[in-house]
PDB file of N, CA, C and O in Angstrom:
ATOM      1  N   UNK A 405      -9.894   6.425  18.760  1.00 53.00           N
ATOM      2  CA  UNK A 405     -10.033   5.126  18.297  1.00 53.00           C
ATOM      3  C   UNK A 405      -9.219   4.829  17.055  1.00 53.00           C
ATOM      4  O   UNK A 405      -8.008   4.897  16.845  1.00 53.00           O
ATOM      5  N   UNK A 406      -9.924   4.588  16.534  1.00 57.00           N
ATOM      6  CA  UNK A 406      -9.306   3.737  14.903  1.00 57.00           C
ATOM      7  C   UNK A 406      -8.531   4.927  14.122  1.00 57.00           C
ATOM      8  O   UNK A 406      -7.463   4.702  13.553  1.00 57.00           O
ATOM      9  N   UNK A 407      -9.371   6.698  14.136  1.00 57.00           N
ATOM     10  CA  UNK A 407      -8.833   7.307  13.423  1.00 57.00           C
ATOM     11  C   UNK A 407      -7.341   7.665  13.827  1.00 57.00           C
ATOM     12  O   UNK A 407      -6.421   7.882  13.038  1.00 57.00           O
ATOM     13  N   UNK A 408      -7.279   7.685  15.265  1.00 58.00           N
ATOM     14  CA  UNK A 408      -6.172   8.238  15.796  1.00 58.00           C
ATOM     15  C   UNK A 408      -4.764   7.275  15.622  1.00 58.00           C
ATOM     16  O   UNK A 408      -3.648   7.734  15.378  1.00 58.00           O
ATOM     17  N   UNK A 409      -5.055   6.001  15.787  1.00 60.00           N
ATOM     18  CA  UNK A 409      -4.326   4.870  15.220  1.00 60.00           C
ATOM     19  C   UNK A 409      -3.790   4.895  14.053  1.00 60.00           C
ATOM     20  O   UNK A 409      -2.633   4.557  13.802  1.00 60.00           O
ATOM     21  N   UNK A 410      -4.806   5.397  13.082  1.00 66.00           N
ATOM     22  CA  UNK A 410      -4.283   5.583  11.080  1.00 66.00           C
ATOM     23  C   UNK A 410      -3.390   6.869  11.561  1.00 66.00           C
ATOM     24  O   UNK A 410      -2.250   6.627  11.165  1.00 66.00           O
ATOM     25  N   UNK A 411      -3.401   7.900  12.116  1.00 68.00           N
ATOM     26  CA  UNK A 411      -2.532   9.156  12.162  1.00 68.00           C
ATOM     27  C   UNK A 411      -1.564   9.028  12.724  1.00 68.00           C
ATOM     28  O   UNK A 411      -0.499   9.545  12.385  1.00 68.00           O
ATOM     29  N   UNK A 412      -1.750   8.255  13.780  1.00 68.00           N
ATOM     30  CA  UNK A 412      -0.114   8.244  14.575  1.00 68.00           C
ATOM     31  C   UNK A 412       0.784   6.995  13.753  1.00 68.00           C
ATOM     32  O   UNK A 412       1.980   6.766  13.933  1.00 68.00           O
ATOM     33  N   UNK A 413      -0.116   6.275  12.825  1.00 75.00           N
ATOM     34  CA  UNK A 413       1.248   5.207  12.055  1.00 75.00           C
ATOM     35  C   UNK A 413       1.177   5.770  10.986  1.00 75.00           C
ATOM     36  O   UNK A 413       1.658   5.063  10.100  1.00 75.00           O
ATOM     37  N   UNK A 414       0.630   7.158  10.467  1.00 85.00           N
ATOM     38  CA  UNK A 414       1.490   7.820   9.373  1.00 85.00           C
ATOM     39  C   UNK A 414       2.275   8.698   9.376  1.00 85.00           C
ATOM     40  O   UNK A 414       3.226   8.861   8.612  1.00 85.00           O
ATOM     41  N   UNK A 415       1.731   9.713  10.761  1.00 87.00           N
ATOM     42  CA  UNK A 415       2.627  10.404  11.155  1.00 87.00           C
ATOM     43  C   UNK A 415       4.028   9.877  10.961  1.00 87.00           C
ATOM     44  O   UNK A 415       4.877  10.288  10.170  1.00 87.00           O
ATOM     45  N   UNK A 416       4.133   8.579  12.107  1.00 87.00           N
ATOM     46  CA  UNK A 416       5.385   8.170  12.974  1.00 87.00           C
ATOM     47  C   UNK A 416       6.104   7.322  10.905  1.00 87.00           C
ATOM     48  O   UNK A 416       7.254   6.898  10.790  1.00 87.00           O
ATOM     49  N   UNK A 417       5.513   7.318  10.206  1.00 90.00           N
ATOM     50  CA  UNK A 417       6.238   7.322   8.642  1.00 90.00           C
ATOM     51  C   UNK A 417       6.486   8.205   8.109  1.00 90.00           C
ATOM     52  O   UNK A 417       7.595   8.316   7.586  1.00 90.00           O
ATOM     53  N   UNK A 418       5.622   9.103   8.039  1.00 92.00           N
ATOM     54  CA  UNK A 418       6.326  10.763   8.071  1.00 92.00           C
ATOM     55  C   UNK A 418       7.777  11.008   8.565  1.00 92.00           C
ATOM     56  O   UNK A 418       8.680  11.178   7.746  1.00 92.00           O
ATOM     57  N   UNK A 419       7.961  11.022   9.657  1.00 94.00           N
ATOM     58  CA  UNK A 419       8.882  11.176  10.384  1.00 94.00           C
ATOM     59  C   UNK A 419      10.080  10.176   9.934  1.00 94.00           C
ATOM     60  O   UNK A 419      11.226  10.602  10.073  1.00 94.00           O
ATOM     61  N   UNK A 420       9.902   8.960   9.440  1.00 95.00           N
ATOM     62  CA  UNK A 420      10.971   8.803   9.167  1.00 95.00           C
ATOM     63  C   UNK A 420      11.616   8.928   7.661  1.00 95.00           C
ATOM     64  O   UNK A 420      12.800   8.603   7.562  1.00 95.00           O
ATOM     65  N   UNK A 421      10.841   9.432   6.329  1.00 95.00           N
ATOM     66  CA  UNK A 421      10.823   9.439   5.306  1.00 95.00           C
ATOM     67  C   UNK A 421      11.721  10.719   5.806  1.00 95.00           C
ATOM     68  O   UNK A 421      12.917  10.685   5.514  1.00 95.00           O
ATOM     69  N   UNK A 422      11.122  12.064   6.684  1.00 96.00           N
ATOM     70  CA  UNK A 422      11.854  13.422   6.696  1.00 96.00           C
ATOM     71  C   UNK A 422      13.462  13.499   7.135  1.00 96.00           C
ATOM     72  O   UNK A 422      14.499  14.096   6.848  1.00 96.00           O
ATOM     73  N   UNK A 423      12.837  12.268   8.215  1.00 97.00           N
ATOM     74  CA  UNK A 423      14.893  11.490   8.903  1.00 97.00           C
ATOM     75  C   UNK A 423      15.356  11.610   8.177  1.00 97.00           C
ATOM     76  O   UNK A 423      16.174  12.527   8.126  1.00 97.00           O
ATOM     77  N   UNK A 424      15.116  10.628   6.952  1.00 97.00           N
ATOM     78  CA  UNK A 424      15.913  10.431   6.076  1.00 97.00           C
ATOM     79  C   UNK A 424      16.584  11.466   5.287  1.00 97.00           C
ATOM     80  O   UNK A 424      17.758  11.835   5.272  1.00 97.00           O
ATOM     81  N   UNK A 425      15.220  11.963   4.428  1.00 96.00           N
ATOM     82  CA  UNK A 425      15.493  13.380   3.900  1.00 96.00           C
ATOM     83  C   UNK A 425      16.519  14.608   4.249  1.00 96.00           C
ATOM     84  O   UNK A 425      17.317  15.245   3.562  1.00 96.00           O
ATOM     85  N   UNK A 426      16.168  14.649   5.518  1.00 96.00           N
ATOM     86  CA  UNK A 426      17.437  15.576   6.650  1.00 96.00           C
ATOM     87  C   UNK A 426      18.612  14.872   6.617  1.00 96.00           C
ATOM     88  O   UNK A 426      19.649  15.520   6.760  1.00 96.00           O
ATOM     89  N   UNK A 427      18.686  13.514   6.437  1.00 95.00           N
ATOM     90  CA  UNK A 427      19.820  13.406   6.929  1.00 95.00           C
ATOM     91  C   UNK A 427      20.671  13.328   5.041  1.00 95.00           C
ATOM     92  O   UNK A 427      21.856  13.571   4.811  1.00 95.00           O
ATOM     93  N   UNK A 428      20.028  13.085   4.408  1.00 95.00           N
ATOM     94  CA  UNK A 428      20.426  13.345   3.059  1.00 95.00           C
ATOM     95  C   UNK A 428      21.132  14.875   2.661  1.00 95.00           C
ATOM     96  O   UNK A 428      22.298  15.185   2.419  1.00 95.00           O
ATOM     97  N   UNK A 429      20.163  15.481   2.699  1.00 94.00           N
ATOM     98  CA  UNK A 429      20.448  17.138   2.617  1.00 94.00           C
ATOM     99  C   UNK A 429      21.736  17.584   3.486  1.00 94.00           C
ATOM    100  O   UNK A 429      22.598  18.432   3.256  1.00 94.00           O
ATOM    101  N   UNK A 430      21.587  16.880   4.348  1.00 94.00           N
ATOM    102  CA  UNK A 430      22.855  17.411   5.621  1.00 94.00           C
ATOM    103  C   UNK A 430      24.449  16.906   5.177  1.00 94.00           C
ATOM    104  O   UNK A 430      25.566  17.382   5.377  1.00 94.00           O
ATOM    105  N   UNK A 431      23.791  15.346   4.269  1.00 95.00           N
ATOM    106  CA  UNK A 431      25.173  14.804   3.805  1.00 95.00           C
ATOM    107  C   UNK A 431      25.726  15.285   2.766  1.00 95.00           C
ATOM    108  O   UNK A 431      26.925  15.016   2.686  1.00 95.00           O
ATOM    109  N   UNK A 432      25.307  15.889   1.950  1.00 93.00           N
ATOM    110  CA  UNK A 432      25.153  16.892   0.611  1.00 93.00           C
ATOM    111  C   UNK A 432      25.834  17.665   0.714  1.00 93.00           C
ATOM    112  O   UNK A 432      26.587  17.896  -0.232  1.00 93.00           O
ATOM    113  N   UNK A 433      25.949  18.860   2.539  1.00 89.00           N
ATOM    114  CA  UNK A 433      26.483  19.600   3.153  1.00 89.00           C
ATOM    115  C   UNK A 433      26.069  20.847   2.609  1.00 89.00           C
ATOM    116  O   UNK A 433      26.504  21.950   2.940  1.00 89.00           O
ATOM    117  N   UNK A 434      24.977  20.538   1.533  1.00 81.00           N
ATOM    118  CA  UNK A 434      24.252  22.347   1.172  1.00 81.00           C
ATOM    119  C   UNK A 434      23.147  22.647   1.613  1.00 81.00           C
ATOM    120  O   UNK A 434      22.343  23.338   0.988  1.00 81.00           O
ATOM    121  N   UNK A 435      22.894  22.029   3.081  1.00 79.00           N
ATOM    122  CA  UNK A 435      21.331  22.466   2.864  1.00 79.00           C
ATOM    123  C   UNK A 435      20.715  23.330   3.707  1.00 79.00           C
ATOM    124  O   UNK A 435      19.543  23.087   3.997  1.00 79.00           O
ATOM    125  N   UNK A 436      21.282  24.350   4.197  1.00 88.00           N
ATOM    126  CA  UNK A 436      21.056  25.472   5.391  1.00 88.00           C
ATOM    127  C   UNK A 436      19.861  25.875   5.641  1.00 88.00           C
ATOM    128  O   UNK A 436      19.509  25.780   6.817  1.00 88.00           O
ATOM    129  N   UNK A 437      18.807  26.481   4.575  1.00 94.00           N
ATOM    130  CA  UNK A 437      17.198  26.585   5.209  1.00 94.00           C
ATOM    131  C   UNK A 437      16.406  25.635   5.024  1.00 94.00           C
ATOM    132  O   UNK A 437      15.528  25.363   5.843  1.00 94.00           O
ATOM    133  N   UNK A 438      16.623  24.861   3.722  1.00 93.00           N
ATOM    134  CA  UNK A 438      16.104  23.310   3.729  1.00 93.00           C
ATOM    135  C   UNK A 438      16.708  22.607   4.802  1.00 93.00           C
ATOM    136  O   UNK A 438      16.783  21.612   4.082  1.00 93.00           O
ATOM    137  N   UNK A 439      17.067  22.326   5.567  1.00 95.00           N
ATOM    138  CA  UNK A 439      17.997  21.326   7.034  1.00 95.00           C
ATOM    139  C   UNK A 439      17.057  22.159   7.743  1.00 95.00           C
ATOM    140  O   UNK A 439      16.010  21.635   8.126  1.00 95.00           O
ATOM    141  N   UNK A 440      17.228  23.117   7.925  1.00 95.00           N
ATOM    142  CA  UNK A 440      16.262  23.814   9.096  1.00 95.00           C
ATOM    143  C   UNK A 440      14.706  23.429   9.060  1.00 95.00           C
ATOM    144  O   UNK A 440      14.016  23.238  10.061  1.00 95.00           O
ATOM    145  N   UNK A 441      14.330  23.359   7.891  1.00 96.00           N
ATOM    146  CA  UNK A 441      12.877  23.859   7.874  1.00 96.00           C
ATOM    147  C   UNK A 441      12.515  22.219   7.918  1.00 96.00           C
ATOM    148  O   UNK A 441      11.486  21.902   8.514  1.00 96.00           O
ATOM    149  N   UNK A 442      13.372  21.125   7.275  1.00 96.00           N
ATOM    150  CA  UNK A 442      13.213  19.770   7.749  1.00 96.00           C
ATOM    151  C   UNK A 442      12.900  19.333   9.237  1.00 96.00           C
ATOM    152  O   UNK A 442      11.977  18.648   9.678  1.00 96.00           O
ATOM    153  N   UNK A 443      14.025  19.985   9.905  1.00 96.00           N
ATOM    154  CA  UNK A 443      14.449  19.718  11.353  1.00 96.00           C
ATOM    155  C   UNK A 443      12.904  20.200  11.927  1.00 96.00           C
ATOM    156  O   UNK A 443      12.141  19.674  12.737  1.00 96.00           O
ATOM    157  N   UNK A 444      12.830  21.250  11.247  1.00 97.00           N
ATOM    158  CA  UNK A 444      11.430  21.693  12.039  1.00 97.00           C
ATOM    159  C   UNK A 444      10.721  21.341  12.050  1.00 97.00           C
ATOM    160  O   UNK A 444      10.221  21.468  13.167  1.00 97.00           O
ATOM    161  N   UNK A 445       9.791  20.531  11.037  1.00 96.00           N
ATOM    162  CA  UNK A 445       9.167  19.872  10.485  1.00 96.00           C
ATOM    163  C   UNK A 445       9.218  18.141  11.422  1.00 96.00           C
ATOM    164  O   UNK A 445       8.319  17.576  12.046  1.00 96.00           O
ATOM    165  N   UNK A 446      10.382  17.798  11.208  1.00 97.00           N
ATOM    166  CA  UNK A 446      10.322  16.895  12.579  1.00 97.00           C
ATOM    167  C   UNK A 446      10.199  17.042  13.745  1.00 97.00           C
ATOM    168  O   UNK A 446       9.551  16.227  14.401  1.00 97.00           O
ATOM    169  N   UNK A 447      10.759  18.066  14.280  1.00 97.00           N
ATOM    170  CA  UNK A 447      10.495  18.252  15.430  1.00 97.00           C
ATOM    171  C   UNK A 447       8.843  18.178  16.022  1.00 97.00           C
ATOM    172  O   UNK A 447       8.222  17.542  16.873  1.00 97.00           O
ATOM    173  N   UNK A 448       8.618  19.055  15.188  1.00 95.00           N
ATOM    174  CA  UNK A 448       6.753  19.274  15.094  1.00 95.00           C
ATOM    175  C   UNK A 448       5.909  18.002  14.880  1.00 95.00           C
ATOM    176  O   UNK A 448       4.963  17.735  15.622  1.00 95.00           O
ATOM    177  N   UNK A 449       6.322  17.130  13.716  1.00 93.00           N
ATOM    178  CA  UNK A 449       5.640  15.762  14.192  1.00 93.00           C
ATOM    179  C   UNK A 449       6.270  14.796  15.107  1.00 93.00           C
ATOM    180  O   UNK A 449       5.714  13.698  15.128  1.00 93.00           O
ATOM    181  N   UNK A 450       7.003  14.900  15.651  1.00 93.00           N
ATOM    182  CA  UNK A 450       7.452  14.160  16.896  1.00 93.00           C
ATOM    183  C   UNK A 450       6.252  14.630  17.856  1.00 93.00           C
ATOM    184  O   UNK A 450       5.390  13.764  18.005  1.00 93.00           O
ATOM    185  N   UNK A 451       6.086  15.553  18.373  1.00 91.00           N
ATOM    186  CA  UNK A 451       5.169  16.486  19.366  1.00 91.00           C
ATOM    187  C   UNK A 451       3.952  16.083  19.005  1.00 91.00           C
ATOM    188  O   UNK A 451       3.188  16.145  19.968  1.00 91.00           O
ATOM    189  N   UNK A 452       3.334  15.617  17.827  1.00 87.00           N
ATOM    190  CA  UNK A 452       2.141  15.423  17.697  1.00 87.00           C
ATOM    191  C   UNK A 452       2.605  14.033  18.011  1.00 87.00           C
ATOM    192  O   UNK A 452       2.328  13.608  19.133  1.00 87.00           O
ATOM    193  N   UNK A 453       3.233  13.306  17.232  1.00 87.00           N
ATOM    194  CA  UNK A 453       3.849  11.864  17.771  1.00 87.00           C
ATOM    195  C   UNK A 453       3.272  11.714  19.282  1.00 87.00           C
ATOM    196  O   UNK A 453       2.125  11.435  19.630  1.00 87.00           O
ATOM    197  N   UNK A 454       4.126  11.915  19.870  1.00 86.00           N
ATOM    198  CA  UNK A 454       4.282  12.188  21.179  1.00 86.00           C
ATOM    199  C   UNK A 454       2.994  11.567  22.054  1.00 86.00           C
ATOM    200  O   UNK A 454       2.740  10.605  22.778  1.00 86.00           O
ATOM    201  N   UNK A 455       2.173  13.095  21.351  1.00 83.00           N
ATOM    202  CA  UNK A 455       0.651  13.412  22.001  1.00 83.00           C
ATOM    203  C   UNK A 455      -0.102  12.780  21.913  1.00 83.00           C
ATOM    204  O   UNK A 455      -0.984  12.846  22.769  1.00 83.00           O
ATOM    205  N   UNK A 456      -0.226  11.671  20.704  1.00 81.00           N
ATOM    206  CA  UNK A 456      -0.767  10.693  20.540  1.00 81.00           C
ATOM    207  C   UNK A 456      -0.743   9.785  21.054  1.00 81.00           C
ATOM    208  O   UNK A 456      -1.793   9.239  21.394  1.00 81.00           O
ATOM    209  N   UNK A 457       0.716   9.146  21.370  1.00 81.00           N
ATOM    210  CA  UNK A 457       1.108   7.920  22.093  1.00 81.00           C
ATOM    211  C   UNK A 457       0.892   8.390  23.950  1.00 81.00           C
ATOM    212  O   UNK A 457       1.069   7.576  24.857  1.00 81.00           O
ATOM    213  N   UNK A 458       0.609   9.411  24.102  1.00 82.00           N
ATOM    214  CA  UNK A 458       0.448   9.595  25.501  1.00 82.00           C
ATOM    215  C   UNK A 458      -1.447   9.637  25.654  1.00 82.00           C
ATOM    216  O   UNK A 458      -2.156   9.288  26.597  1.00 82.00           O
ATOM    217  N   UNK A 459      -1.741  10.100  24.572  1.00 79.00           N
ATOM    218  CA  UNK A 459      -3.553   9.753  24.456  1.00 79.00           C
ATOM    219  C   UNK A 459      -3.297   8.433  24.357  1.00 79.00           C
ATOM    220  O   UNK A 459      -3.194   8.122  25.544  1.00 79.00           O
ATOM    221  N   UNK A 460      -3.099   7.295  23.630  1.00 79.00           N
ATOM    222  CA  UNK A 460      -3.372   6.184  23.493  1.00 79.00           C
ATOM    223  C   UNK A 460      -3.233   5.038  24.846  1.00 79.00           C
ATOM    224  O   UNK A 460      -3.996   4.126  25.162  1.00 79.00           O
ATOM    225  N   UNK A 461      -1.583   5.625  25.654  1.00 82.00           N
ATOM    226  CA  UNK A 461      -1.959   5.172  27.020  1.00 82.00           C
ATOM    227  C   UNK A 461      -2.341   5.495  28.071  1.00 82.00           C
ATOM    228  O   UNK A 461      -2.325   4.818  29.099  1.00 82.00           O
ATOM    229  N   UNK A 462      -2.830   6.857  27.887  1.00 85.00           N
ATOM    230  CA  UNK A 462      -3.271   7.738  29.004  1.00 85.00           C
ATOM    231  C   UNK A 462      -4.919   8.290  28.919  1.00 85.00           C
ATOM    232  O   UNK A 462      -5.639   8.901  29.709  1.00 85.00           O
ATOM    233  N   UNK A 463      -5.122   7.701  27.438  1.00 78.00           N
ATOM    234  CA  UNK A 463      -6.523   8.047  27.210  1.00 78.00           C
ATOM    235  C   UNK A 463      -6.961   9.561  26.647  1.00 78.00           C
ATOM    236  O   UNK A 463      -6.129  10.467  26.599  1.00 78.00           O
ATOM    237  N   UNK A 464      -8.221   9.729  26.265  1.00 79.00           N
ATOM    238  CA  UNK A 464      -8.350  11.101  25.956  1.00 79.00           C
ATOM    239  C   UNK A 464      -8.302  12.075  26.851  1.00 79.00           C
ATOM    240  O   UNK A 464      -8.701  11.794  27.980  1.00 79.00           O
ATOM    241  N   UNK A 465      -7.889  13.228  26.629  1.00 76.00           N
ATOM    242  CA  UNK A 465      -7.054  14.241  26.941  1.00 76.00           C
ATOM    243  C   UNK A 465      -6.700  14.641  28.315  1.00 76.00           C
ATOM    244  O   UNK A 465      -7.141  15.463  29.117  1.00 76.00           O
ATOM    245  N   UNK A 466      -5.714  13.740  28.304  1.00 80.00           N
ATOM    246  CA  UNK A 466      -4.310  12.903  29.048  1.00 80.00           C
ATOM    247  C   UNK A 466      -4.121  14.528  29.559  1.00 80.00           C
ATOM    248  O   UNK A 466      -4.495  14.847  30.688  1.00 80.00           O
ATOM    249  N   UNK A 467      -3.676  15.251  28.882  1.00 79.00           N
ATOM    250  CA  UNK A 467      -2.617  16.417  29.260  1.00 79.00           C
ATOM    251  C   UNK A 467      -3.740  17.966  29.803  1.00 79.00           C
ATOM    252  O   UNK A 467      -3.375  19.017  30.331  1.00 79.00           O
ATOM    253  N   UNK A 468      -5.314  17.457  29.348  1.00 80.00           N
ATOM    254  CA  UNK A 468      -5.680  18.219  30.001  1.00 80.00           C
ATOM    255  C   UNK A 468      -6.110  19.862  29.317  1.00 80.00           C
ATOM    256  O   UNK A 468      -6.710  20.749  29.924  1.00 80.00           O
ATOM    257  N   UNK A 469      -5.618  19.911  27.955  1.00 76.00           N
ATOM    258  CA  UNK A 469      -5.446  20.911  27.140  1.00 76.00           C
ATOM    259  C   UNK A 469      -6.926  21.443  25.947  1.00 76.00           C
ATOM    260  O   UNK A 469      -7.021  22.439  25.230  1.00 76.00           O
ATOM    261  N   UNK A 470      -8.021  20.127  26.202  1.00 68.00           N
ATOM    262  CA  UNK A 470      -8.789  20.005  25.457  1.00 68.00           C
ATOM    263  C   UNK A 470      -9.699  20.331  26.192  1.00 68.00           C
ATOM    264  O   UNK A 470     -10.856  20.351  25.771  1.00 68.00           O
TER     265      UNK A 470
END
């Protein structure tokens, strides 16, 4: 419900504050385990991203894992 709504629109701000961040560090051209550990870091809330927006139109646990 409501809580999952507040997480997936902070998450999905998360994600783009880190965009940014990554893409800063990358323009810098020094940022080899910081770029990584960013990238990762997005990657990982994308996936929760994701999981959310597929609960929200698919309902609770859509994928079956819960």
């Amino acid at each position: 419900g409501q809580i999952k709504i507040g997480v997936d629109r902070w998450n999905g701000t998360r994600i783009a504050i880190l965009s940014l961040l990554a893409w800063w560090v990358a323009a810098r051209g020094k940022g080899g385990g910081a770029l990584r550990l960013l990238l990762a870091l997005i990657a990982a809330a994308l996936i929760v991203q994701g999981y959310f927006g597929g609960e929200m139109v698919h309902g609770p646990n859509h994928m079956g894992i819960m």
